[in-house]
Coordinates of C-alpha atoms in Angstrom, one line a residue:
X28 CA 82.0 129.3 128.4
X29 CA 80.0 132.4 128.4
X30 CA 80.9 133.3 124.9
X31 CA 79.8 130.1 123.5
X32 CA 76.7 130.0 125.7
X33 CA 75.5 133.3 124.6
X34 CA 76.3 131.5 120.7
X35 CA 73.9 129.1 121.5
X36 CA 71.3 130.9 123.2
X37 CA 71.5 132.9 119.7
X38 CA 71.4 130.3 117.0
X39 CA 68.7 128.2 119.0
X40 CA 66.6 131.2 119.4
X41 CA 66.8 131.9 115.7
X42 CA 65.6 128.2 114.9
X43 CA 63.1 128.3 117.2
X44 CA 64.5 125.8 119.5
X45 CA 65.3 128.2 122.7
X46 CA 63.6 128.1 125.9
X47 CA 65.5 130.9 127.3
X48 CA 63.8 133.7 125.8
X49 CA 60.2 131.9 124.9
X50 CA 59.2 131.2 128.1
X51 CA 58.7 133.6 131.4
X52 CA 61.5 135.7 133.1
X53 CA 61.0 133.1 135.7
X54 CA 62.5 130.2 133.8
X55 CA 64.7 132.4 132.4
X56 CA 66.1 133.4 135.5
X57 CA 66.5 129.8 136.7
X58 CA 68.6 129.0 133.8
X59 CA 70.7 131.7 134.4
X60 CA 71.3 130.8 137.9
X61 CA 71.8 126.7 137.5
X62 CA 75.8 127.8 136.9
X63 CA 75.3 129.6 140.5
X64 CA 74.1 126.9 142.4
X65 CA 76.2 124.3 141.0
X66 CA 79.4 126.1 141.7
X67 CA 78.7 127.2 144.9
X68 CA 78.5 124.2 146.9
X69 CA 81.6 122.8 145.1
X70 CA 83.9 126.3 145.7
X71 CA 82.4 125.6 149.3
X72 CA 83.3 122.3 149.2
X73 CA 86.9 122.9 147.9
X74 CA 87.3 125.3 150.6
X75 CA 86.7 123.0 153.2
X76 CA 88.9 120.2 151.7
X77 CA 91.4 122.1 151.8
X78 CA 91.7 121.8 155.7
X79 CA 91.7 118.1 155.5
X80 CA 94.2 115.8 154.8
X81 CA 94.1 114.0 151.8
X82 CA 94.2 110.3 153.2
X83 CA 91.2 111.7 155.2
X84 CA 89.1 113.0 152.2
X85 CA 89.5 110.1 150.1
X86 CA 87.6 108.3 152.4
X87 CA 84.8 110.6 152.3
X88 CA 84.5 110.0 148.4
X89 CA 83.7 106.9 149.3
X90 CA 80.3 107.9 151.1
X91 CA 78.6 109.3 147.9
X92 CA 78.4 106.4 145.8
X93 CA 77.5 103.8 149.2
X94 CA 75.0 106.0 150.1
X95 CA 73.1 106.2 146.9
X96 CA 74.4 102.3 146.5
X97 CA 72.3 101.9 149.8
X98 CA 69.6 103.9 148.9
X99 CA 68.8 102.7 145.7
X100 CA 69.0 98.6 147.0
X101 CA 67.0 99.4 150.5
X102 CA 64.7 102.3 149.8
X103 CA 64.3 101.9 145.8
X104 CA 64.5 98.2 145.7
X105 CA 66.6 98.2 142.9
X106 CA 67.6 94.6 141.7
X107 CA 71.9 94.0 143.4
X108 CA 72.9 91.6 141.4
X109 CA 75.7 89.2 142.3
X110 CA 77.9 91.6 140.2
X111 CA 77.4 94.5 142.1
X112 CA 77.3 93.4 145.3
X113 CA 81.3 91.4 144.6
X114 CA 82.0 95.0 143.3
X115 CA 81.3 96.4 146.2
X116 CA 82.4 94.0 148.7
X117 CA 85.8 94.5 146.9
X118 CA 85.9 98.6 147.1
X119 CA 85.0 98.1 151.0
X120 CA 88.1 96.0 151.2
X121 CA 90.6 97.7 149.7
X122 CA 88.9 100.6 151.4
X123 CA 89.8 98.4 155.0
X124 CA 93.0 97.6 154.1
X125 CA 93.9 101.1 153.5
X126 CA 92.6 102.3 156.9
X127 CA 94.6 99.7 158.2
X128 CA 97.9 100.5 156.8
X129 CA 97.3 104.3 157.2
X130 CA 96.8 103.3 161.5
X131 CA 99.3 100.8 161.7
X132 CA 101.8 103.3 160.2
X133 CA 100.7 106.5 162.2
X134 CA 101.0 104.8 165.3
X135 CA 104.7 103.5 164.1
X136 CA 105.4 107.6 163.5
X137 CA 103.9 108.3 167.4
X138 CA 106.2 105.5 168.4
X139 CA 109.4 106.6 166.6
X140 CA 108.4 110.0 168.1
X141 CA 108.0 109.0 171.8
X142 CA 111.5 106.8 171.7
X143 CA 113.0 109.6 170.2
X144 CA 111.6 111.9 172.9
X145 CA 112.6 109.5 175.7
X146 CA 115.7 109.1 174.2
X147 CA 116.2 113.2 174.5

C-alpha cells in the first residue's frame, strides 16, 4: 500500500488537503508510525496464537466484544435494550454449549486412552 499511499500524500498535498506535510515534523512522524503501532501488537499477537490451540483461542475472541459490551452498559451507561441483551444471552450459550462438548469429549479421549493403557 505504500505506492498508493505516497499517491495520495501527493495529489492531496497538491489540492491543499494534506496534513502530512503542512503541519510539524511531529504530526508527521506520528502518521508515519500509526502503520507501526498497529501492526505490532497484532504480529505479537499472531505469534502468540500460534502456541494455542484453536478451540482455546476462539474463546478468547469472545472477551473483546463482552468486555466493551460490559463496559459500555456498567461504566458508560449505555441504554441494553431487550435486543441486545437476548443477543448476548444467546452468544454466551452457544459459547457454554461448546465448552461443554469440547470437555465432555476430551475426557472421553483421556478415557479411551487410560482403557487402552490398562488394556496394554
Amino acid at each position: 500500500l505504500a505506492p498508493a499511499a505516497i499517491v495520495y500524500i501527493i495529489v492531496s498535498s497538491a489540492v491543499g488537503d494534506a496534513t502530512f506535510t503542512t503541519q510539524t515534523p511531529a504530526h508527521a512522524l506520528m502518521l508515519a508510525s500509526a502503520g507501526v503501532v498497529t501492526a505490532v501488537p497484532l504480529l505479537l499477537f499472531a505469534a502468540a496464537a500460534a502456541s494455542v490451540p484453536l478451540s482455546r483461542l476462539g474463546v478468547f475472541f469472545y472477551l473483546s466484544p463482552t468486555l466493551q459490551f460490559l463496559v459500555g452498559a456498567l461504566i458508560q451507561h449505555e441504554p441494553v435494550t431487550t435486543t441486545r441483551l437476548v443477543g448476548f444471552g444467546l452468544v454466551w450459550v452457544a459459547l457454554a454449549v461448546f465448552t461443554a462438548d469440547s470437555v465432555a469429549s476430551h475426557r472421553q479421549r483421556q478415557l479411551a486412552l487410560a482403557a487402552e493403557a490398562a488394556a496394554a
